[in-house]
Coordinates of C-alpha atoms and ligand atoms in Angstrom, one line a residue:
X1 CA 31.0 1.8 -2.2
X2 CA 28.3 -0.9 -2.1
X3 CA 28.3 -2.4 1.3
X4 CA 29.1 -6.1 1.5
X5 CA 26.2 -8.4 1.0
X6 CA 24.9 -11.4 2.9
X7 CA 25.1 -15.2 2.5
X8 CA 21.9 -17.0 2.7
X9 CA 20.7 -20.5 1.8
X10 CA 17.0 -21.6 2.0
X11 CA 16.1 -25.1 1.0
X12 CA 12.6 -26.7 0.6
X13 CA 10.5 -23.6 0.3
X14 CA 7.6 -22.4 -2.0
X15 CA 8.9 -20.0 -4.5
X16 CA 6.6 -17.4 -6.1
X17 CA 8.2 -15.5 -9.0
X18 CA 5.5 -13.4 -10.5
X19 CA 7.8 -11.9 -13.2
X20 CA 8.2 -15.4 -14.6
X21 CA 4.5 -16.3 -13.9
X22 CA 5.8 -19.3 -11.9
X23 CA 5.4 -20.9 -8.4
X24 CA 6.5 -24.1 -6.9
X25 CA 8.8 -26.0 -4.7
X26 CA 12.5 -24.7 -4.8
X27 CA 15.5 -23.3 -3.1
X28 CA 17.7 -20.3 -3.2
X29 CA 21.4 -19.5 -2.5
X30 CA 22.6 -16.0 -1.9
X31 CA 26.4 -15.3 -1.8
X32 CA 27.9 -11.9 -1.0
X33 CA 24.5 -10.4 -1.6
X34 CA 24.0 -11.9 -5.0
X35 CA 21.1 -14.2 -5.7
X36 CA 23.5 -17.0 -7.0
X37 CA 21.1 -19.8 -7.6
X38 CA 17.3 -20.3 -7.8
X39 CA 16.5 -24.1 -8.2
X40 CA 13.1 -25.4 -8.9
X41 CA 12.6 -28.7 -7.5
X42 CA 10.4 -31.5 -9.0
X43 CA 9.6 -35.1 -8.4
X44 CA 10.6 -36.8 -5.1
X45 CA 12.8 -33.7 -4.2
X46 CA 9.6 -31.6 -4.2
X47 CA 7.6 -33.9 -2.0
X48 CA 6.0 -32.4 1.1
X49 CA 6.7 -28.8 0.0
X50 CA 3.5 -26.8 -0.4
X51 CA 2.2 -23.2 -0.6
X52 CA 1.1 -23.3 3.0
X53 CA 4.6 -23.2 4.7
X54 CA 7.7 -21.2 4.0
X55 CA 7.3 -18.9 1.0
X56 CA 10.0 -16.9 -0.8
X57 CA 9.0 -14.0 -3.0
X58 CA 10.5 -10.9 -4.5
X59 CA 10.7 -7.9 -2.0
X60 CA 7.4 -5.9 -1.9
X61 CA 7.0 -2.5 -3.4
X62 CA 4.7 -0.1 -1.7
X63 CA 3.5 2.9 -3.9
X64 CA 2.0 4.8 -1.0
X65 CA 3.5 5.4 2.6
X66 CA 3.5 8.3 4.8
X67 CA 6.6 8.8 6.7
X68 CA 6.2 11.9 8.8
X69 CA 9.6 13.4 8.5
X70 CA 10.1 16.3 8.2
X71 CA 7.4 17.9 10.5
X72 CA 5.8 15.2 12.6
X73 CA 8.6 12.9 13.8
X74 CA 6.6 11.9 16.9
X75 CA 4.4 9.9 14.5
X76 CA 7.1 8.4 12.2
X77 CA 10.7 9.2 11.0
X78 CA 12.2 7.9 7.8
X79 CA 14.3 5.5 9.9
X80 CA 11.3 4.0 11.7
X81 CA 9.3 4.0 8.6
X82 CA 11.9 2.0 6.7
X83 CA 12.2 -0.4 9.6
X84 CA 8.4 -0.9 9.6
X85 CA 8.5 -1.5 5.8
X86 CA 11.3 -4.1 6.2
X87 CA 9.3 -5.8 8.9
X88 CA 6.3 -5.9 6.4
X89 CA 8.4 -7.5 3.7
X90 CA 8.8 -4.2 1.7
X91 CA 12.2 -3.4 0.0
X92 CA 11.0 -0.5 -2.0
X93 CA 8.6 2.3 -0.8
X94 CA 7.3 5.5 -2.1
X95 CA 6.9 8.3 0.3
X96 CA 3.9 10.7 0.0
X97 CA 4.7 14.5 -0.1
X98 CA 2.4 15.5 2.7
X99 CA 5.2 16.4 5.1
X100 CA 5.7 19.7 6.8
X101 CA 7.0 21.5 4.9
X102 CA 5.4 19.6 1.9
X103 CA 7.6 18.0 -0.6
X104 CA 7.1 20.6 -3.2
X105 CA 10.7 21.4 -4.0
X106 CA 13.9 19.3 -4.3
X107 CA 15.2 20.6 -0.8
X108 CA 12.7 18.4 1.0
X109 CA 13.5 15.4 -1.0
X110 CA 17.2 16.0 -0.2
X111 CA 16.3 15.9 3.5
X112 CA 14.4 12.6 3.5
X113 CA 17.1 11.0 1.3
X114 CA 19.7 12.1 3.8
X115 CA 17.7 10.6 6.6
X116 CA 17.3 7.3 4.7
X117 CA 21.1 7.2 4.2
X118 CA 21.7 8.0 7.8
X119 CA 19.3 5.1 8.9
X120 CA 21.5 2.6 7.2
X121 CA 18.5 0.7 5.9
X122 CA 18.9 -1.0 2.5
X123 CA 15.2 -0.5 1.8
X124 CA 14.9 1.7 -1.3
X125 CA 13.1 4.9 -0.5
X126 CA 11.4 6.7 -3.5
X127 CA 9.2 9.7 -3.3
X128 CA 6.2 11.4 -4.9
X129 CA 6.4 15.3 -5.1
X130 CA 3.6 17.5 -4.5
X131 CA 1.3 18.6 -7.4
X132 CA 0.7 22.1 -6.0
X133 CA 2.7 24.5 -4.0
X134 CA 2.2 23.5 -0.2
X135 CA -0.3 21.0 -1.4
X136 CA -2.7 24.0 -1.3
X137 CA -4.3 23.3 -4.7
X138 CA -3.8 26.8 -6.1
X139 CA -0.4 26.8 -8.0
X140 CA 1.5 24.0 -9.7
X141 CA 4.7 23.1 -7.9
X142 CA 8.0 23.1 -9.7
X143 CA 7.3 19.7 -11.3
X144 CA 10.2 19.9 -13.6
X145 CA 12.7 20.5 -10.8
X146 CA 11.2 17.8 -8.8
X147 CA 11.4 15.4 -11.7
X148 CA 15.0 16.3 -12.2
X149 CA 15.7 15.5 -8.5
X150 CA 14.2 12.1 -9.0
X151 CA 10.6 12.0 -7.7
X152 CA 8.6 9.0 -9.2
X153 CA 5.2 10.7 -9.4
X154 CA 3.1 13.7 -8.2
X155 CA 0.4 13.8 -5.6
X156 CA -1.4 16.1 -3.2
X157 CA -2.4 13.1 -1.3
X158 CA -4.2 13.6 2.1
X159 CA -6.3 15.9 -0.1
X160 CA -7.5 15.8 -3.7
X161 CA -6.2 18.2 -6.4
X162 CA -9.1 20.5 -5.9
X163 CA -9.8 22.1 -9.2
X164 CA -10.3 20.5 -12.7
X165 CA -8.1 23.2 -14.1
X166 CA -5.1 22.5 -12.0
X167 CA -5.5 18.7 -12.5
X168 CA -5.7 19.2 -16.2
X169 CA -2.5 21.2 -16.3
X170 CA -0.7 18.7 -13.9
X171 CA -1.7 15.7 -16.1
X172 CA -0.2 17.3 -19.1
X173 CA 2.9 18.7 -17.4
X174 CA 3.6 15.5 -15.6
X175 CA 2.9 13.5 -18.7
X176 CA 5.5 15.5 -20.6
X177 CA 8.0 14.6 -17.8
X178 CA 7.0 11.0 -18.1
X179 CA 5.6 10.8 -14.6
X180 CA 2.2 9.8 -13.3
X181 CA -0.2 11.8 -11.2
X182 CA -1.0 9.8 -8.1
X183 CA -4.6 10.8 -7.5
X184 CA -6.4 10.9 -4.1
X185 CA -9.9 10.9 -5.6
X186 CA -12.3 12.8 -3.2
X187 CA -14.9 15.4 -3.9
X188 CA -14.2 17.5 -0.7
X189 CA -17.5 19.3 -1.1
X190 CA -19.3 16.0 -0.4
X191 CA -17.1 14.9 2.5
X192 CA -17.0 18.1 4.7
X193 CA -17.6 16.9 8.2
X194 CA -18.1 13.3 7.0
X195 CA -17.2 10.6 9.5
X196 CA -18.0 7.0 8.3
X197 CA -19.1 5.5 5.1
X198 CA -22.5 6.7 4.3
X199 CA -24.8 3.7 4.9
X200 CA -26.6 1.5 7.4
X201 CA -23.6 1.3 10.0
X202 CA -23.2 5.0 10.0
X203 CA -26.8 5.7 10.4
X204 CA -27.2 3.4 13.4
X205 CA -24.0 4.7 15.0
X206 CA -25.1 8.4 14.3
X207 CA -22.0 9.2 12.4
X208 CA -22.2 11.6 9.5
X209 CA -22.1 9.8 6.1
X210 CA -19.2 9.8 3.7
X211 CA -20.8 9.0 0.4
X212 CA -19.3 6.7 -2.3
X213 CA -20.3 9.3 -4.7
X214 CA -17.5 11.6 -3.4
X215 CA -14.9 9.1 -4.6
X216 CA -16.8 8.2 -7.9
X217 CA -17.3 12.0 -8.9
X218 CA -13.6 12.6 -8.5
X219 CA -12.6 9.4 -10.5
X220 CA -15.0 10.3 -13.2
X221 CA -13.7 14.0 -13.3
X222 CA -10.1 13.0 -13.6
X223 CA -10.7 10.2 -16.1
X224 CA -12.5 12.7 -18.3
X225 CA -9.6 15.1 -17.9
X226 CA -7.1 12.3 -18.7
X227 CA -9.1 11.3 -21.9
X228 CA -8.9 15.0 -22.9
X229 CA -5.2 15.6 -22.1
X230 CA -3.9 12.3 -23.5
X231 CA -4.9 13.5 -27.1
X232 CA -2.2 16.2 -27.0
X233 CA 0.1 14.7 -24.4
X234 CA 0.4 11.0 -25.0
X235 CA 2.7 10.6 -22.0
X236 CA -0.1 11.6 -19.6
X237 CA -0.8 8.9 -17.0
X238 CA -3.2 8.8 -14.0
X239 CA -2.9 6.6 -11.1
X240 CA -5.8 6.4 -8.8
X241 CA -4.7 5.4 -5.2
X242 CA -6.6 3.7 -2.4
X243 CA -9.9 3.2 -4.5
X244 CA -12.5 1.9 -2.1
X245 CA -15.9 1.7 -3.8
X246 CA -17.4 -0.7 -6.4
X247 CA -18.5 2.2 -8.5
X248 CA -15.1 3.8 -8.7
X249 CA -13.5 0.5 -9.6
X250 CA -16.1 0.0 -12.3
X251 CA -15.2 3.4 -13.8
X252 CA -11.5 2.3 -14.0
X253 CA -12.5 -1.0 -15.5
X254 CA -14.2 0.7 -18.3
X255 CA -11.5 3.3 -18.9
X256 CA -8.9 0.6 -19.2
X257 CA -11.2 -1.2 -21.6
X258 CA -11.3 1.9 -23.6
X259 CA -7.5 2.2 -23.7
X260 CA -7.0 5.1 -21.3
X261 CA -3.5 5.1 -19.7
X262 CA -4.9 4.8 -16.1
X263 CA -3.7 2.4 -13.2
X264 CA -5.0 2.1 -9.7
X265 CA -4.4 0.4 -6.4
X266 CA -6.5 -0.9 -3.6
X267 CA -5.4 -1.1 0.1
X268 CA -5.3 -4.2 2.3
X269 CA -7.7 -2.6 4.8
X270 CA -10.3 -1.8 2.2
X271 CA -10.4 -5.3 0.9
X272 CA -10.2 -7.1 4.2
X273 CA -12.2 -4.9 6.6
X274 CA -15.5 -3.2 6.4
X275 CA -17.5 -0.4 8.2
X276 CA -18.8 -3.1 10.4
X277 CA -15.6 -2.8 12.4
X278 CA -16.5 0.8 13.4
X279 CA -19.6 -0.8 15.0
X280 CA -17.4 -3.3 16.9
X281 CA -17.4 -6.4 14.6
X282 CA -14.1 -8.1 13.9
X283 CA -14.9 -10.3 11.1
X284 CA -13.3 -10.3 7.7
X285 CA -15.0 -8.6 4.8
X286 CA -16.0 -11.9 3.1
X287 CA -17.8 -13.0 6.3
X288 CA -19.6 -9.7 6.8
X289 CA -23.3 -9.0 6.1
X290 CA -23.5 -5.3 6.6
X291 CA -25.6 -5.7 9.6
X292 CA -23.4 -6.9 12.4
X293 CA -26.0 -6.2 15.1
X294 CA -28.7 -8.8 13.9
X295 CA -25.9 -11.2 13.3
X296 CA -24.6 -11.0 16.8
X297 CA -21.1 -10.2 15.5
X298 CA -20.3 -7.4 17.7
X299 CA -17.3 -8.4 19.9
X300 CA -15.7 -4.9 20.6
X301 CA -16.7 -1.5 21.5
X302 CA -18.0 1.0 18.8
X303 CA -16.1 4.2 17.5
X304 CA -12.5 2.9 17.7
X305 CA -10.6 5.8 16.3
X306 CA -7.9 3.3 14.8
X307 CA -10.6 2.7 12.1
X308 CA -10.9 6.2 11.1
X309 CA -9.4 6.4 7.7
X310 CA -9.7 8.3 4.4
X311 CA -11.4 6.9 2.3
X312 CA -13.5 5.2 5.0
X313 CA -14.0 1.6 5.5
X314 CA -16.9 0.6 3.2
X315 CA -19.6 -1.9 2.9
X316 CA -19.0 -5.6 2.3
X317 CA -20.0 -5.2 -1.3
X318 CA -17.3 -2.5 -1.8
X319 CA -14.6 -4.7 -0.1
X320 CA -15.6 -7.6 -2.4
X321 CA -15.2 -5.2 -5.4
X322 CA -11.7 -4.3 -4.2
X323 CA -10.8 -8.0 -4.0
X324 CA -12.4 -8.8 -7.4
X325 CA -10.6 -5.7 -9.0
X326 CA -7.2 -7.1 -7.6
X327 CA -8.1 -10.5 -9.1
X328 CA -9.2 -9.4 -12.6
X329 CA -6.3 -6.8 -12.9
X330 CA -8.4 -3.7 -12.8
X331 CA -6.4 -2.9 -9.7
X332 CA -2.7 -3.1 -10.7
X333 CA -1.3 -3.0 -7.2
X334 CA -1.8 -3.2 -3.5
X335 CA -0.6 -0.1 -1.7
X336 CA -0.7 0.2 2.1
X337 CA -1.4 4.0 2.6
X338 CA 0.7 3.5 5.6
X339 CA -0.5 6.3 7.9
X340 CA 1.1 6.4 11.3
X341 CA -0.3 8.9 13.9
X342 CA 0.6 9.6 17.5
X343 CA -1.7 8.4 20.3
X344 CA -2.7 12.0 21.0
X345 CA -4.0 12.5 17.4
X346 CA -6.2 9.4 17.7
X347 CA -7.3 9.9 21.5
X348 CA -10.2 12.1 20.5
X349 CA -13.9 11.6 19.3
X350 CA -14.2 9.3 16.2
X351 CA -15.1 12.2 13.8
X352 CA -12.2 14.4 14.9
X353 CA -9.5 11.7 15.0
X354 CA -6.7 11.9 12.5
X355 CA -7.4 9.7 9.3
X356 CA -5.2 6.7 8.8
X357 CA -4.1 3.2 9.7
X358 CA -0.5 2.2 10.4
X359 CA -0.5 -0.6 7.8
X360 CA 2.8 -1.5 6.2
X361 CA 3.6 -4.2 8.7
X362 CA 0.1 -6.0 8.4
X363 CA -0.4 -5.7 4.6
X364 CA 0.8 -9.2 3.8
X365 CA -1.1 -10.8 6.7
X366 CA -4.4 -9.1 5.6
X367 CA -3.9 -10.4 2.0
X368 CA -3.1 -13.8 3.4
X369 CA -6.3 -13.7 5.3
X370 CA -8.1 -13.6 2.0
X371 CA -5.8 -16.3 0.5
X372 CA -6.4 -18.6 3.6
X373 CA -10.1 -18.1 3.0
X374 CA -9.8 -19.2 -0.5
X375 CA -10.8 -15.7 -1.9
X376 CA -7.5 -14.7 -3.5
X377 CA -4.8 -16.8 -5.3
X378 CA -1.4 -16.5 -3.5
X379 CA 0.3 -15.6 -6.8
X380 CA -2.1 -12.8 -7.5
X381 CA -1.5 -11.4 -3.9
X382 CA 2.3 -11.4 -4.5
X383 CA 1.8 -9.8 -8.0
X384 CA -0.1 -7.0 -6.4
X385 CA 2.8 -6.4 -4.0
X386 CA 5.7 -6.7 -6.7
X387 CA 5.2 -6.7 -10.5
X388 CA 2.0 -4.7 -10.3
X389 CA 3.4 -1.7 -8.5
X390 CA 6.7 -2.1 -10.5
X391 CA 4.8 -1.5 -13.7
X392 CA 3.3 1.7 -12.3
X393 CA 6.9 2.9 -11.2
X394 CA 8.3 2.0 -14.7
X395 CA 12.1 2.5 -14.9
X396 CA 12.4 4.7 -11.7
X397 CA 13.2 2.1 -9.2
X398 CA 16.8 0.7 -8.8
X399 CA 15.0 -2.7 -9.2
X400 CA 13.5 -1.9 -12.7
X401 CA 13.6 -4.8 -15.0
X402 CA 14.7 -7.2 -12.3
X403 CA 11.6 -7.7 -10.2
X404 CA 11.6 -11.5 -9.5
X405 CA 13.8 -14.2 -8.4
X406 CA 16.4 -13.6 -11.1
X407 CA 19.7 -15.3 -10.8
X408 CA 22.9 -13.0 -10.9
X409 CA 21.3 -9.8 -9.5
X410 CA 21.5 -8.4 -6.0
X411 CA 19.1 -10.3 -3.8
X412 CA 15.8 -8.5 -3.1
X413 CA 13.4 -10.8 -1.5
X414 CA 11.2 -11.8 1.4
X415 CA 10.7 -15.0 3.2
X416 CA 7.6 -15.6 5.3
X417 CA 5.9 -18.5 6.9
X418 CA 2.2 -19.0 6.2
X419 CA 1.9 -21.7 8.7
X420 CA 3.1 -19.4 11.6
X421 CA 0.8 -16.9 13.3
X422 CA 2.0 -13.7 14.9
X423 CA 0.2 -11.4 17.2
X424 CA 0.1 -7.7 16.4
X425 CA 1.3 -5.7 19.5
X426 CA 2.4 -2.1 19.9
X427 CA 5.8 -3.1 21.0
X428 CA 6.1 -5.6 18.1
X429 CA 5.5 -2.9 15.5
X430 CA 8.7 -1.1 14.3
X431 CA 6.6 1.9 13.3
X432 CA 6.0 4.7 15.8
X433 CA 2.4 4.6 14.7
X434 CA 0.6 2.0 16.8
X435 CA -2.8 3.0 15.2
X436 CA -3.9 -0.2 13.8
X437 CA -7.3 -1.9 14.5
X438 CA -5.5 -5.2 14.3
X439 CA -3.6 -4.8 17.8
X440 CA -4.1 -8.0 19.7
X441 CA -5.1 -10.2 16.7
X442 CA -3.2 -13.3 15.7
X443 CA -2.5 -13.1 12.0
X444 CA -1.1 -15.7 9.6
X445 CA 2.2 -14.9 7.5
X446 CA 5.0 -14.2 9.9
X447 CA 7.8 -12.5 8.0
X448 CA 11.1 -14.3 8.7
X449 CA 13.7 -12.5 6.6
X450 CA 13.6 -9.4 4.3
X451 CA 16.7 -8.9 2.0
X452 CA 17.0 -5.6 0.2
X453 CA 19.8 -5.0 -2.3
X454 CA 21.7 -8.0 -1.0
X455 CA 21.6 -7.0 2.7
X456 CA 19.4 -8.0 5.6
X457 CA 16.7 -5.4 6.1
X458 CA 14.7 -7.4 8.7
X459 CA 15.2 -10.7 10.4
X460 CA 12.8 -12.3 12.9
X461 CA 14.3 -13.2 16.2
X462 CA 14.6 -16.9 16.5
X463 CA 13.4 -18.6 19.7
Ligands
LIG1 ZN1 -5.0 9.6 0.2

C-alpha cells in the first residue's frame, strides 16, 4: 500500500524545470501526494517574482553517498543518512558499497533496504554494488546477482579498482548487464602517504603532496580500457566520480568528443573550496589566488581535519575547471560524496584523519554560493542535481522518465529560499557526521520543504 500523500499549495515562486528547459514565475498545487497543477505565470501576475526568492525544483538526486550501515553506525545509519539527504533537498540517493561487510552480495543490499523501510523515509534509496569481493581488488564480485537484486552501478569507491585486468573485465561484465562502473580514479602508487594537494599550500604547510597526476593517470587508464571494451561490448559505460583536476576533466572532455560512453560528476566542495582552506583561508574558490598568506586571507587555524578528503581539495585553477565542466556539460552531475565520520576518526593529525566531508546537507548552498557570485547559472546548478544524475541512472530510479515538475505524477520536489541564510551547526545537521568545514558559516539557500513520492521528507520549522 502506498501511504497517503500530502496536500500543498505554493503560490508566487520561481519554478525551475530542467526537464522542460524552463524556469520562471509560477505556482504549484499538490493534492493527495499528486502534483495536480503546475501553473506558469506571466504579465501582471508574475510581477515581483524573481529567481532570488523562493525556488521550486524537482527533488535532487545524489549519485554518491556513504551511509555507514552496516558496520559503522556511530558515523551514520541509513535512517540518519536519509534524514540528512531530505534536509539537503535530495529525494533519491545512491549508497556506496564500502560498508562493513562490503555490499558485494545481495544480502547486504537487503539489509540496507530493510533499514530504509524501517526508517519510514520517503526518500528513494538506491545502491551501487562492489566491483570486487570485499572491495579487495582481486576477484570480481557476483555482479550478475547484484544486478538482479537491483543495484544501479558497481564501484569499489573509497579505493580505486586496482588492476587494469580487473577493471577491463568489470567494464565488460557490467556493460553486458546494462550497468555503469562508478570509478574512483586514483593511482594508489602515487598517493601512498599523501596528505594534501601537491602544490604551494602543501609545501608551505609541510604536508606530503597528493599529485593531480594520480587522478589523471587513473582516468587515462580507464578511458583507454573503455575504448577497448566498448568495441566488443557496446553496453559498457564508465562513470568517473568526484573528478577534481583540470587535467582529468580535459581527458573526459576529449573522450566525450570522441564518442566514448563516459560520464562524470564533480562535488560541491571541489568546485567551491580549495586547498587554501587547509592553510586557514575561508574564501570561495573564485576569490582565491593560491597564496592565502600574501593576500592576508588566513582567518582560521591550519590543518583542520574536516578538510581532509579524497581526492584532496585542489588549486583555484582546478576548482574553476570543475565549475567550467559543470557549465559546459563535461560534468554530467553534481554528486556530494557525503562521507560522515565520527569525531574520533577526525580528532587526529591531519595526515591520519579519515577522508571525507559530511556534505549532503550543504551541497545546494555551495552551488548557490557560485550562483550568487554570478559564476554558475541557477538552471545549470539544478540540472546538475536532477536531470544530469538521472541520465546517469537511466531507468533504474522510480522517478525515471518523470524528473521535472510534471503534472499528474507523485510529487517529488524541493522548495528553498535563496533570500534566507542558514547557519551550519552540528545540532542543525541531521547527519551523525558533523565533519564539515562549513560549521558556523551562514550560507544562502535554506531548504523549506522536501517532498519525496508525494510525502513530506523534510520541512523546516517555522518561527
Ligand atoms: Zn571516492
